[in-house]
mmCIF file of C-alpha atoms in Angstrom:
data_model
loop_
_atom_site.group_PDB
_atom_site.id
_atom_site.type_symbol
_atom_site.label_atom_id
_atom_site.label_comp_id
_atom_site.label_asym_id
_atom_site.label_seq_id
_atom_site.Cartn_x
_atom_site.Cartn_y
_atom_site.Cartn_z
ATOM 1 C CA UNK A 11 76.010 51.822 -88.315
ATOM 2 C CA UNK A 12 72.359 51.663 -87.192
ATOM 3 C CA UNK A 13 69.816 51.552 -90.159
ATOM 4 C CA UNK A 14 67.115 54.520 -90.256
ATOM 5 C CA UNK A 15 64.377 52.286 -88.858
ATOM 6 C CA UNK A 16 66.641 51.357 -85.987
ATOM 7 C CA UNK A 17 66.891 55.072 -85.065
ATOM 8 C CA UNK A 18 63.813 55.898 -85.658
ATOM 9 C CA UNK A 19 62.575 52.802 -83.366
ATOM 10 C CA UNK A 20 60.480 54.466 -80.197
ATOM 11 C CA UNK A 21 61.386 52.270 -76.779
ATOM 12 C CA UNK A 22 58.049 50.229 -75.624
ATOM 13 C CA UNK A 23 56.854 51.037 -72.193
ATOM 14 C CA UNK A 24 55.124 47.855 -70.028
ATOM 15 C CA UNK A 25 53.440 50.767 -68.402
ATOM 16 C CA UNK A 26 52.001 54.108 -68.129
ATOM 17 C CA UNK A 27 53.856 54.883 -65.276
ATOM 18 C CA UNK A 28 57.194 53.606 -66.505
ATOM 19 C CA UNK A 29 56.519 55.552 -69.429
ATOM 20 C CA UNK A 30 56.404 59.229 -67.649
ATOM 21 C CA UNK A 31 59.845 58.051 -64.892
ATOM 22 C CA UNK A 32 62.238 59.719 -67.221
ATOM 23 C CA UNK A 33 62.195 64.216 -68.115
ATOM 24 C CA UNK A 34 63.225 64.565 -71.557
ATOM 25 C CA UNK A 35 66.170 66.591 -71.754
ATOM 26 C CA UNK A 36 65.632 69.248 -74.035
ATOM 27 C CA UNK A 37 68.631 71.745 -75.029
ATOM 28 C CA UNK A 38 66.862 75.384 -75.037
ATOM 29 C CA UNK A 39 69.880 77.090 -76.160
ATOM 30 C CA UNK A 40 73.391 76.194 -75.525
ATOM 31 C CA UNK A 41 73.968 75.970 -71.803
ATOM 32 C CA UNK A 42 70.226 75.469 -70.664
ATOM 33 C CA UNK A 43 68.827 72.907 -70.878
ATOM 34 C CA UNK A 44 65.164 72.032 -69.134
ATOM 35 C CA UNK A 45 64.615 68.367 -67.205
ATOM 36 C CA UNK A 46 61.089 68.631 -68.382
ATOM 37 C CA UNK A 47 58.732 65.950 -66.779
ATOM 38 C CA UNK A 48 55.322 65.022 -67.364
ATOM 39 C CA UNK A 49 54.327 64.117 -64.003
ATOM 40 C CA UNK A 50 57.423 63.906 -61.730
ATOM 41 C CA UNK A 51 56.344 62.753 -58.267
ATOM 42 C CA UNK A 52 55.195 59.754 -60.080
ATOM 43 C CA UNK A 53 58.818 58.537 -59.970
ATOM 44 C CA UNK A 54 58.732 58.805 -55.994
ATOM 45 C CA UNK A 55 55.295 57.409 -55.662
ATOM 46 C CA UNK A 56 56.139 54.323 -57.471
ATOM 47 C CA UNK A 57 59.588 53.574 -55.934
ATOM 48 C CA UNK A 58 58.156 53.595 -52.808
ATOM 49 C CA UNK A 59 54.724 52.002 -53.193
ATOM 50 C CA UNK A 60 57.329 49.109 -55.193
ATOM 51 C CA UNK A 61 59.548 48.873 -52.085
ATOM 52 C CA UNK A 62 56.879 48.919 -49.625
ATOM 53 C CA UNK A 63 55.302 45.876 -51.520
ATOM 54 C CA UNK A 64 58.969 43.885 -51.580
ATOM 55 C CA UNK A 65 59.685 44.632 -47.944
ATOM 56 C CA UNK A 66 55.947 43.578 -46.865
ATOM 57 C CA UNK A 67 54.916 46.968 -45.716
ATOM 58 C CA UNK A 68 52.030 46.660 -47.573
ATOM 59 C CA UNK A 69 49.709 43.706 -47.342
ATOM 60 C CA UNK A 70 47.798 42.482 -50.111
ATOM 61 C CA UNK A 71 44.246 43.982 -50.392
ATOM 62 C CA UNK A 72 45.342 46.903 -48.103
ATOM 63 C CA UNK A 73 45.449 50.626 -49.037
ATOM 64 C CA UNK A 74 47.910 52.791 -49.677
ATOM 65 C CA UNK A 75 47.047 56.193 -47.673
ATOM 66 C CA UNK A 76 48.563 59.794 -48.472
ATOM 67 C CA UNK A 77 47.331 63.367 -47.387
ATOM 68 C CA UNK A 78 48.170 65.112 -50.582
ATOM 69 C CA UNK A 79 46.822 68.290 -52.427
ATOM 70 C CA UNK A 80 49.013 68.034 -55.597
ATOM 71 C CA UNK A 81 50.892 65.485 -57.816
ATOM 72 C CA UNK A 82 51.969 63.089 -55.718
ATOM 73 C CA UNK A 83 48.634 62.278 -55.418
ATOM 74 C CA UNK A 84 48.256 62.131 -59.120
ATOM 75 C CA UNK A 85 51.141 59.928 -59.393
ATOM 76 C CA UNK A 86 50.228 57.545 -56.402
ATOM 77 C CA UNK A 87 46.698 57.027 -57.862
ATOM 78 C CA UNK A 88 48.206 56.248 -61.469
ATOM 79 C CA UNK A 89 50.802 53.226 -59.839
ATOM 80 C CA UNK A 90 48.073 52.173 -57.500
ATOM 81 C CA UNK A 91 45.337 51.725 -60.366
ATOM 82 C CA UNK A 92 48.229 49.569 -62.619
ATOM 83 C CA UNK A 93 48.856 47.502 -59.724
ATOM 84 C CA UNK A 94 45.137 47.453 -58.518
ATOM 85 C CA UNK A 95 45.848 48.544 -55.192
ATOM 86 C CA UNK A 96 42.941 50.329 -53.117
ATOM 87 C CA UNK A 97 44.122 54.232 -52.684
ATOM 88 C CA UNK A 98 42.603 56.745 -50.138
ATOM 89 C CA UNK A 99 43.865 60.461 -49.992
ATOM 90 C CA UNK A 100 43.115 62.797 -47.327
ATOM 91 C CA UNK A 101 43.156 66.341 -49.051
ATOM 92 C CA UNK A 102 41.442 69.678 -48.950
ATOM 93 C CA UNK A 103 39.715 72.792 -50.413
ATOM 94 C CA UNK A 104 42.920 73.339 -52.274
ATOM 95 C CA UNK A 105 42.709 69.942 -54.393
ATOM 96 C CA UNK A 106 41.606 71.296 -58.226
ATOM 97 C CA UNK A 107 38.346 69.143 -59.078
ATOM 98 C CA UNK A 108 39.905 67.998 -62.655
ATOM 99 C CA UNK A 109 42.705 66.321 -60.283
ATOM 100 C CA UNK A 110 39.700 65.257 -57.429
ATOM 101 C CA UNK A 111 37.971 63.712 -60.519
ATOM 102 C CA UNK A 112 40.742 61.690 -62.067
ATOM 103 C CA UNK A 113 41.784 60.262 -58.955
ATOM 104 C CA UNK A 114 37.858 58.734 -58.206
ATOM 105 C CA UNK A 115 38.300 57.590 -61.575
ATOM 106 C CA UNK A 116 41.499 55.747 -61.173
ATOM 107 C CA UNK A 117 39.130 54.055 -58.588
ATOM 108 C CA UNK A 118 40.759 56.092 -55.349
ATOM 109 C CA UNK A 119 38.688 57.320 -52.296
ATOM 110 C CA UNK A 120 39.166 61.467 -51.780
ATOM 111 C CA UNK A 121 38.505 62.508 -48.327
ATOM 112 C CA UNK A 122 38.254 66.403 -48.139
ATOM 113 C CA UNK A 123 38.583 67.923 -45.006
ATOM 114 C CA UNK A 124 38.907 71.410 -43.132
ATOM 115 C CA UNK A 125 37.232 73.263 -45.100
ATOM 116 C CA UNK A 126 36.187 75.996 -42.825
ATOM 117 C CA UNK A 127 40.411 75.386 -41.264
ATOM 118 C CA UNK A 128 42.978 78.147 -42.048
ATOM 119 C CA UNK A 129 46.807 78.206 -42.052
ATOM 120 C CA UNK A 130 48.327 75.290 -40.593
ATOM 121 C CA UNK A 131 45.054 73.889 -38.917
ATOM 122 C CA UNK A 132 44.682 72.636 -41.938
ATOM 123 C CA UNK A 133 47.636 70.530 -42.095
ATOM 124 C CA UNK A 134 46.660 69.501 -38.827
ATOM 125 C CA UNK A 135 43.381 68.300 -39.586
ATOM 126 C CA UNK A 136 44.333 66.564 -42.756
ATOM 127 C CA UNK A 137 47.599 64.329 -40.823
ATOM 128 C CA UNK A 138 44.564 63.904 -38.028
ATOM 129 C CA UNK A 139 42.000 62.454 -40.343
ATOM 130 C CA UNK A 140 44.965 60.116 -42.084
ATOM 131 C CA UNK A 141 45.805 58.591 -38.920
ATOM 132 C CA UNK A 142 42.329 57.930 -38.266
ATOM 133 C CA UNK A 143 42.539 56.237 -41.541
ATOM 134 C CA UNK A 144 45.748 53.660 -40.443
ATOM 135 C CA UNK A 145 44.012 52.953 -37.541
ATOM 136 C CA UNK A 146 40.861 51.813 -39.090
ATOM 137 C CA UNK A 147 43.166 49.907 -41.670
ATOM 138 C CA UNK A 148 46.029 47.883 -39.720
ATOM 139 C CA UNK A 149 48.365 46.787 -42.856
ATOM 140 C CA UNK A 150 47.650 49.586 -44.953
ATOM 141 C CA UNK A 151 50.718 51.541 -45.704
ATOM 142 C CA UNK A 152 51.543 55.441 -45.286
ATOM 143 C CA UNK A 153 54.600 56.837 -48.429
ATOM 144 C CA UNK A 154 55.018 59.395 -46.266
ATOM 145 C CA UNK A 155 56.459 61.726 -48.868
ATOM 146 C CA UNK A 156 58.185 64.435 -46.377
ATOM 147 C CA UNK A 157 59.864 62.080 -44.561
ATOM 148 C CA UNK A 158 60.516 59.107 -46.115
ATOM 149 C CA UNK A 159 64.228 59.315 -47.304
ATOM 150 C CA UNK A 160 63.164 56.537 -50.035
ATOM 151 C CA UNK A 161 61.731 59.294 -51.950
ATOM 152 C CA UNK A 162 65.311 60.497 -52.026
ATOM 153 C CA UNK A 163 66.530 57.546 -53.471
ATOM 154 C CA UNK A 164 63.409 56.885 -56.289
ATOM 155 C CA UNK A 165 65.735 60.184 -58.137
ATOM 156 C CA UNK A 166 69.271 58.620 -58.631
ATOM 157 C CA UNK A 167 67.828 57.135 -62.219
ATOM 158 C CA UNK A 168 67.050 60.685 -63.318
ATOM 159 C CA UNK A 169 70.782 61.489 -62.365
ATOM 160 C CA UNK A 170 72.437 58.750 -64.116
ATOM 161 C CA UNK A 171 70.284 60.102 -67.310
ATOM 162 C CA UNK A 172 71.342 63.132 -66.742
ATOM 163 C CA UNK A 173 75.239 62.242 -66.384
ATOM 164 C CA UNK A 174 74.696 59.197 -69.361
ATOM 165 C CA UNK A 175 73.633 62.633 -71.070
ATOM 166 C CA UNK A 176 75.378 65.827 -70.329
ATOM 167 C CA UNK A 177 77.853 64.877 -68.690
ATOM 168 C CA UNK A 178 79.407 65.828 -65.239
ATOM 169 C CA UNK A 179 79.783 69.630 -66.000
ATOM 170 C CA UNK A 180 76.361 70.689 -64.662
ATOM 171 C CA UNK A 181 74.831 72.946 -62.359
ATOM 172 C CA UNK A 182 71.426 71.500 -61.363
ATOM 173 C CA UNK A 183 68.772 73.995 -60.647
ATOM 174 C CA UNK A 184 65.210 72.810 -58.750
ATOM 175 C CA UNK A 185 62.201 73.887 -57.265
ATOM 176 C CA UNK A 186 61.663 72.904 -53.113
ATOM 177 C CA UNK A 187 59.100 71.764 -51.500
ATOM 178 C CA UNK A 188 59.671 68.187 -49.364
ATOM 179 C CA UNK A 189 63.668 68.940 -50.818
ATOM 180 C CA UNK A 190 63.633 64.974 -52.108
ATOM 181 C CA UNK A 191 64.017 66.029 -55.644
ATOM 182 C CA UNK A 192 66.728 68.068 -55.391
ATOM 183 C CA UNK A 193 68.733 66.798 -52.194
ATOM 184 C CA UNK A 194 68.333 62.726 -54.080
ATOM 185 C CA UNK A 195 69.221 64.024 -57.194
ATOM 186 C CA UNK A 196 72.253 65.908 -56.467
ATOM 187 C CA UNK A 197 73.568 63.483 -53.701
ATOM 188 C CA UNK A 198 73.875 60.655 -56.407
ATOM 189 C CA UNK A 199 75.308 63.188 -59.007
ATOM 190 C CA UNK A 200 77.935 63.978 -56.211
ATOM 191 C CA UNK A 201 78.552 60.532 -55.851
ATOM 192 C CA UNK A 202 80.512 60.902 -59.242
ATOM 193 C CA UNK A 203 81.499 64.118 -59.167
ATOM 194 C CA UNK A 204 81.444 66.131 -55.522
ATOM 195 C CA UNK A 205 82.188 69.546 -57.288
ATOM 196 C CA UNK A 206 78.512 69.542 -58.624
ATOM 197 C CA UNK A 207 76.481 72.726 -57.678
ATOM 198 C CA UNK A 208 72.479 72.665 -56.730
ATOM 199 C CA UNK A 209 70.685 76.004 -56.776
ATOM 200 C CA UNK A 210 67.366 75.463 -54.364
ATOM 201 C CA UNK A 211 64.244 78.066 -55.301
ATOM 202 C CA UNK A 212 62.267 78.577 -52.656
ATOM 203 C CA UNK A 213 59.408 81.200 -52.512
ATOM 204 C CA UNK A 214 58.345 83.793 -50.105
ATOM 205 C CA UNK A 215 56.564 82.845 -46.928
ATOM 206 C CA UNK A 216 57.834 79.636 -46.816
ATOM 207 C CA UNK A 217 60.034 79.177 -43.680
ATOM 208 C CA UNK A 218 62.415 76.030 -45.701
ATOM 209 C CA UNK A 219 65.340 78.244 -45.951
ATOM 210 C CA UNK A 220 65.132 80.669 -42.437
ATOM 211 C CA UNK A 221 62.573 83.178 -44.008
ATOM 212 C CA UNK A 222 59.502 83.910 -41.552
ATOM 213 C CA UNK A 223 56.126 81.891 -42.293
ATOM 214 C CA UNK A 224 53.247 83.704 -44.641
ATOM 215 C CA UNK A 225 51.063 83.414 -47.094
ATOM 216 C CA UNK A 226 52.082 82.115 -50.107
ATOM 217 C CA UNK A 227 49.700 82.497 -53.318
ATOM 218 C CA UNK A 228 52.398 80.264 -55.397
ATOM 219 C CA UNK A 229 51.945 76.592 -55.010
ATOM 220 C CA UNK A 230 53.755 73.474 -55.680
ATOM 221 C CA UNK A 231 57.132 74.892 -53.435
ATOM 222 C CA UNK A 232 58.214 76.033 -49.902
ATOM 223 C CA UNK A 233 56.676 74.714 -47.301
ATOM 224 C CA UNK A 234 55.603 75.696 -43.762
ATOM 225 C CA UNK A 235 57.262 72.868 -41.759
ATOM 226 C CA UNK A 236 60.800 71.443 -42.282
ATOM 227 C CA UNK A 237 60.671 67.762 -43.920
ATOM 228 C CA UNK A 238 63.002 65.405 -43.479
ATOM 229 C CA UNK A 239 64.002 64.846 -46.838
ATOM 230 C CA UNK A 240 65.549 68.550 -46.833
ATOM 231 C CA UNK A 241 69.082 68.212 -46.429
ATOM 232 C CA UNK A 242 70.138 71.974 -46.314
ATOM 233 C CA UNK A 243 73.810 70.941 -46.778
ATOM 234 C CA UNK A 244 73.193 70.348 -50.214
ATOM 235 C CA UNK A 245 72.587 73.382 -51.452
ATOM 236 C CA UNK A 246 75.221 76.126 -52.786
ATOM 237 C CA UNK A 247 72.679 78.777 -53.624
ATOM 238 C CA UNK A 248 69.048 79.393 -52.473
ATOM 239 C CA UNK A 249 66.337 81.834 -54.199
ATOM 240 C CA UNK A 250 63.375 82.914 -53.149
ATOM 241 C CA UNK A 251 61.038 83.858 -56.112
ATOM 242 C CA UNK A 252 57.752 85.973 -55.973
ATOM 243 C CA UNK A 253 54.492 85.045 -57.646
ATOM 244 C CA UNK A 254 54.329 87.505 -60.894
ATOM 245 C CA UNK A 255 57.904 86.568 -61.438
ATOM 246 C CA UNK A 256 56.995 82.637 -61.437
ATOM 247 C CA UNK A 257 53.946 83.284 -63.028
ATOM 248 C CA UNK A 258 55.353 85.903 -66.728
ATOM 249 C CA UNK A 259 58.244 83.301 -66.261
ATOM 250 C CA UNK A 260 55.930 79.693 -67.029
ATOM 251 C CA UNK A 261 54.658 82.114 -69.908
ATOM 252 C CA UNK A 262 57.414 83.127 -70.836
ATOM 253 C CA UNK A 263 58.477 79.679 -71.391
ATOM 254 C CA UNK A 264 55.569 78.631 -72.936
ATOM 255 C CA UNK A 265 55.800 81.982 -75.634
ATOM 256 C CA UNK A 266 59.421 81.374 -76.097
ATOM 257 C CA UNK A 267 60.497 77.541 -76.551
ATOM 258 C CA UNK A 268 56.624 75.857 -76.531
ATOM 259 C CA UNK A 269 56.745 74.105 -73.086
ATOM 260 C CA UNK A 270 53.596 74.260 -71.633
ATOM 261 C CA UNK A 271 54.629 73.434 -67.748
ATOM 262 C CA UNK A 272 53.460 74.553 -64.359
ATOM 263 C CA UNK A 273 54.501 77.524 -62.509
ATOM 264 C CA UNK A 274 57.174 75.714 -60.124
ATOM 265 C CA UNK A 275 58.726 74.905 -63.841
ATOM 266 C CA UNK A 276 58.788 78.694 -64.269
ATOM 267 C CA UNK A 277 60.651 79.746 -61.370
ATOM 268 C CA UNK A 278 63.157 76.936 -62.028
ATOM 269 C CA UNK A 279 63.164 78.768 -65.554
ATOM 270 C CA UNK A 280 64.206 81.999 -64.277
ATOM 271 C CA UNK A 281 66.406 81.474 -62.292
ATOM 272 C CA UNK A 282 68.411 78.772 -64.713
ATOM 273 C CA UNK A 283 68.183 81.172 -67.363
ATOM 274 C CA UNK A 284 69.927 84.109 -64.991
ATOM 275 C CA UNK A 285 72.433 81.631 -63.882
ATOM 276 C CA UNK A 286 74.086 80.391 -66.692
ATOM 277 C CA UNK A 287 77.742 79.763 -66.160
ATOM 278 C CA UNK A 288 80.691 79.958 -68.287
ATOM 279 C CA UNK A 289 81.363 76.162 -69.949
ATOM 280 C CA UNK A 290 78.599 74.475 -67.633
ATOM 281 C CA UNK A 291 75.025 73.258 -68.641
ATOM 282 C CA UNK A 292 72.619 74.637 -66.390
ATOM 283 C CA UNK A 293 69.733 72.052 -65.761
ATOM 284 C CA UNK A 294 66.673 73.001 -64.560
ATOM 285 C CA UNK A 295 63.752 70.736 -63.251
ATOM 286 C CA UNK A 296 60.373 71.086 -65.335
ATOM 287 C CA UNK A 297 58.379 69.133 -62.780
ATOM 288 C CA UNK A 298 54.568 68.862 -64.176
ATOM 289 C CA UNK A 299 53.060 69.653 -67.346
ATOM 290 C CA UNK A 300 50.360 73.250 -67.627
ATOM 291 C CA UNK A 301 47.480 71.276 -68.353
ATOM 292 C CA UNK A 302 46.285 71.480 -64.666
ATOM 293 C CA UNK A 303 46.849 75.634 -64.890
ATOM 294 C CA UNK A 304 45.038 76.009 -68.141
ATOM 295 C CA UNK A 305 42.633 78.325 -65.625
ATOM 296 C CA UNK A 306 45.044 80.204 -63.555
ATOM 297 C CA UNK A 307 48.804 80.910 -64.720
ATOM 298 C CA UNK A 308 47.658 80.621 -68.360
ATOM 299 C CA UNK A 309 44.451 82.417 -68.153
ATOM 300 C CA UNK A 310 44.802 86.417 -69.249
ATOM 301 C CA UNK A 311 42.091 87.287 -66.986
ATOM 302 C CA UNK A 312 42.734 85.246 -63.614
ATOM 303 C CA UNK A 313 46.489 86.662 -64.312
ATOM 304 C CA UNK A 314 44.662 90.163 -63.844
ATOM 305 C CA UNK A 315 42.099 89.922 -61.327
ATOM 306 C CA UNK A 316 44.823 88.427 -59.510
ATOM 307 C CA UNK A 317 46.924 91.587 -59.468
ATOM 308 C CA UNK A 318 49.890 89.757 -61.436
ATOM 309 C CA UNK A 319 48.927 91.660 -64.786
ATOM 310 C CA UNK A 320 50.932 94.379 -66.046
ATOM 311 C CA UNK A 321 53.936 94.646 -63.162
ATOM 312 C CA UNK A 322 57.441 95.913 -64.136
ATOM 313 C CA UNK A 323 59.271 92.372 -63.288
ATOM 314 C CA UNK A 324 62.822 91.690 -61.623
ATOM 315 C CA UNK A 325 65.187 91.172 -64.080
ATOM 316 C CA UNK A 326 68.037 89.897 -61.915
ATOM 317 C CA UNK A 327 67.613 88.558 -58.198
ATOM 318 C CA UNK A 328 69.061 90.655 -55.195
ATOM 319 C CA UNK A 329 71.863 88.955 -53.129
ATOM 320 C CA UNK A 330 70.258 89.219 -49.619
ATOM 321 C CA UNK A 331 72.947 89.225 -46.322
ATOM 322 C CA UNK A 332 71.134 86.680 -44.794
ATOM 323 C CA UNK A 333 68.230 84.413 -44.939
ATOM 324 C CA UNK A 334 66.496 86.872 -42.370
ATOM 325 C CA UNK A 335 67.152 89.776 -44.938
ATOM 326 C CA UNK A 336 65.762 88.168 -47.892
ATOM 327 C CA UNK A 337 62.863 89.734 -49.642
ATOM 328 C CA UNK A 338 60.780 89.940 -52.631
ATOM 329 C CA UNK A 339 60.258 90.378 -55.362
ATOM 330 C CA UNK A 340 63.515 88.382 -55.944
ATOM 331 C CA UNK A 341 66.368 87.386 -53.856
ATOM 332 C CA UNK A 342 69.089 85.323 -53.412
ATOM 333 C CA UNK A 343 71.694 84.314 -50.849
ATOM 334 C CA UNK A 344 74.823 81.761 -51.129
ATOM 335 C CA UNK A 345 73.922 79.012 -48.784
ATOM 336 C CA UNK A 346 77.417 77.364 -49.623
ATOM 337 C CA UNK A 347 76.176 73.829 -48.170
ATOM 338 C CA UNK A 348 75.732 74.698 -44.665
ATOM 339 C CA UNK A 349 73.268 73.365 -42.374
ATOM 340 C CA UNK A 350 70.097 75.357 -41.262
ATOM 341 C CA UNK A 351 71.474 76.276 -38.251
ATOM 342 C CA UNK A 352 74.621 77.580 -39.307
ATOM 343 C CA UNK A 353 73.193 80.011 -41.823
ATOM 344 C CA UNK A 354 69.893 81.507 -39.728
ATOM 345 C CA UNK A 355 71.702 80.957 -36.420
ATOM 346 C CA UNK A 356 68.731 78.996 -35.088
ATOM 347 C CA UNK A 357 68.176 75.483 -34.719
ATOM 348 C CA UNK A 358 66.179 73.403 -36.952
ATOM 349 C CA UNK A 359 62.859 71.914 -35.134
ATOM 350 C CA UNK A 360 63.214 68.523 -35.044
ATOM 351 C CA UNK A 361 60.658 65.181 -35.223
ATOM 352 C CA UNK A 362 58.588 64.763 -38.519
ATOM 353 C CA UNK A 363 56.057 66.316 -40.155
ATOM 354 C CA UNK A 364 53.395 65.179 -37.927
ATOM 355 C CA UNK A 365 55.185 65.980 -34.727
ATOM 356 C CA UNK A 366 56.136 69.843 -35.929
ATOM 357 C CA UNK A 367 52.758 70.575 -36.825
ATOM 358 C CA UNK A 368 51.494 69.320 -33.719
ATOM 359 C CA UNK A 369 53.722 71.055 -31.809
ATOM 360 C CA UNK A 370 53.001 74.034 -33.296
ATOM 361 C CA UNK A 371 49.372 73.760 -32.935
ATOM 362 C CA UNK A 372 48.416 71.621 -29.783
ATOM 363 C CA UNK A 373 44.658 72.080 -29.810
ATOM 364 C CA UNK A 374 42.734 72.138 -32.749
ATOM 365 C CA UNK A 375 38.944 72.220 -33.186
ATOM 366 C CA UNK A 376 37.370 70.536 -36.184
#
């Protein structure tokens, strides 16, 4: 039997970043239980910057170069500053300046650009100005986080844990955005058991999932073009979740069990907690921590000048007929692991990210 200092014994990282790879799994009441991550797209980020380095994709001395608004930023600027490898991300007006900051101090160049763009011109111009970037840097390397299937891959230690842990009896529910989380995860959970399900949650105006493209005020999931790392045939159940509903839910969570995550973490939340089936642990990915929202989903006042103060909320999701029936301000459909096309009828556009956007928008004035 292990002695009390044994137990008590904390592991010792060789790294920041291999200190944040692994969500602790924390039990929130029996048959929930939240995957909650400090900084997840770190785990992505450093697989592939790793591989890219072993396979001599990246040369010593050269950059890494991302267009990236969010955490994989973050976490691409954290392995490139332990490794001291030059960084340069091609963002926009949507960046936060806390994250802009930290990223210059981590000793990465932040290129903003389009700021006077709209809609997917700004996609366009931020892929534009990263190309200009490879160009100008033969030997520098691109993660490509949408359609890289590596990214895939970097999650199939967080599904071991999760199987060393719970077991195989699990429904595993995640938020989409590039799909790499949830299609990598559940492909190597399947891999030992084929019967596991994967709930997708997807919000309105994002066209991942067959619904028409829109605005959409919550961040950090959907997606206006299809990546490659979305493998629709892994999911059994898709949701599409409104703002307010994300947004009382990451409260919610926070008020209720002390997590202090991001909204995507709170529409994971919701719908885990709605789910829960009969002698199955419902898993649901936490993917960031609040700290960056500490002005906007946790703030009383941008909550109400924002309109999401004060609204009678969903309290169950409505099963739509089809992806093209689907609508707010919570819905649902059985996807069943079909492809795209089989479900909407319509075919998937093909080519990467690069290629859809440009197809979409041929001409684009800076």
């Amino acid at each position: 039997m292990n002695s009390i200092s044994d137990q008590l014994r904390a592991p010792m990282y060789g790294s920041f970043s291999s200190a944040l790879e692994h969500p602790d799994l924390i039990q929130l009441r029996p048959g929930l239980v939240a995957a909650a991550f400090r900084l997840m797209k770190l785990v992505p980020a450093k697989y592939i910057v790793e591989k890219a380095i072993a396979d001599g994709q990246l040369d010593p001395g050269m950059p890494v170069l991302e267009t990236s608004s969010g955490t994989f930023a973050m976490g691409l600027g954290i392995v490139c500053a332990e490794k001291r490898i030059p960084f340069h991300i091609v963002s926009d007006a949507a960046i936060d300046a806390r994250l802009q900051a930290r990223l210059r101090q981590l000793g990465g160049q932040v290129q903003i650009v389009g700021a006077n763009a709209a809609g997917s011109n700004v996609q366009v111009l931020r892929l534009e100005a990263l190309q200009e970037q490879l160009r100008a840097n033969p030997g520098s390397f691109w993660p490509r986080q949408y359609d890289n299937l590596d990214n895939q891959l970097a999650y199939r230690c967080f599904a071991k844990q999760l199987i060393r842990t719970l077991g195989k009896n699990i429904v595993l529910v995640g938020t989409v955005g590039s799909g790499a989380s949830t299609c990598g995860t559940v492909k190597a959970l399947r891999e030992i058991d084929p019967s596991i399900k994967l709930v997708g949650v997807d919000t309105f105006g994002s066209v991942l999932f067959g619904l028409p493209v829109g605005p959409r005020m919550l961040r950090g999931l959907g997606n206006s073009i299809y990546p490659n790392n979305l493998d629709h045939r892994c999911y059994d159940q898709v949701h599409w979740v409104s703002p307010a509903e994300a947004y009382a839910s990451t409260r919610r969570l926070h008020a209720q069990y002390g997590l202090y995550c991001g909204p995507t973490s709170g529409a994971a939340f919701m719908v885990a907690e709605w789910l829960r089936e009969q002698n199955k642990t419902v898993v649901f990915i936490a993917p960031d921590e609040g700290h960056r929202y500490a002005d906007t989903v946790y703030d009383d006042a941008w909550l109400h000048d924002g309109g999401y103060a004060g609204l009678v909320l969903a309290a169950q999701p409505t099963k739509a007929r089809s992806a093209q029936t689907a609508s707010g301000p919570w819905a649902y459909l059985d996807w069943e692991r079909r492809s795209y096309e089989q479900v909407t009828g319509q075919p998937r556009p093909a080519g990467t990210v690069l290629e859809q956007i440009r197809a979409d928008q041929p001409a684009v004035s800076a």
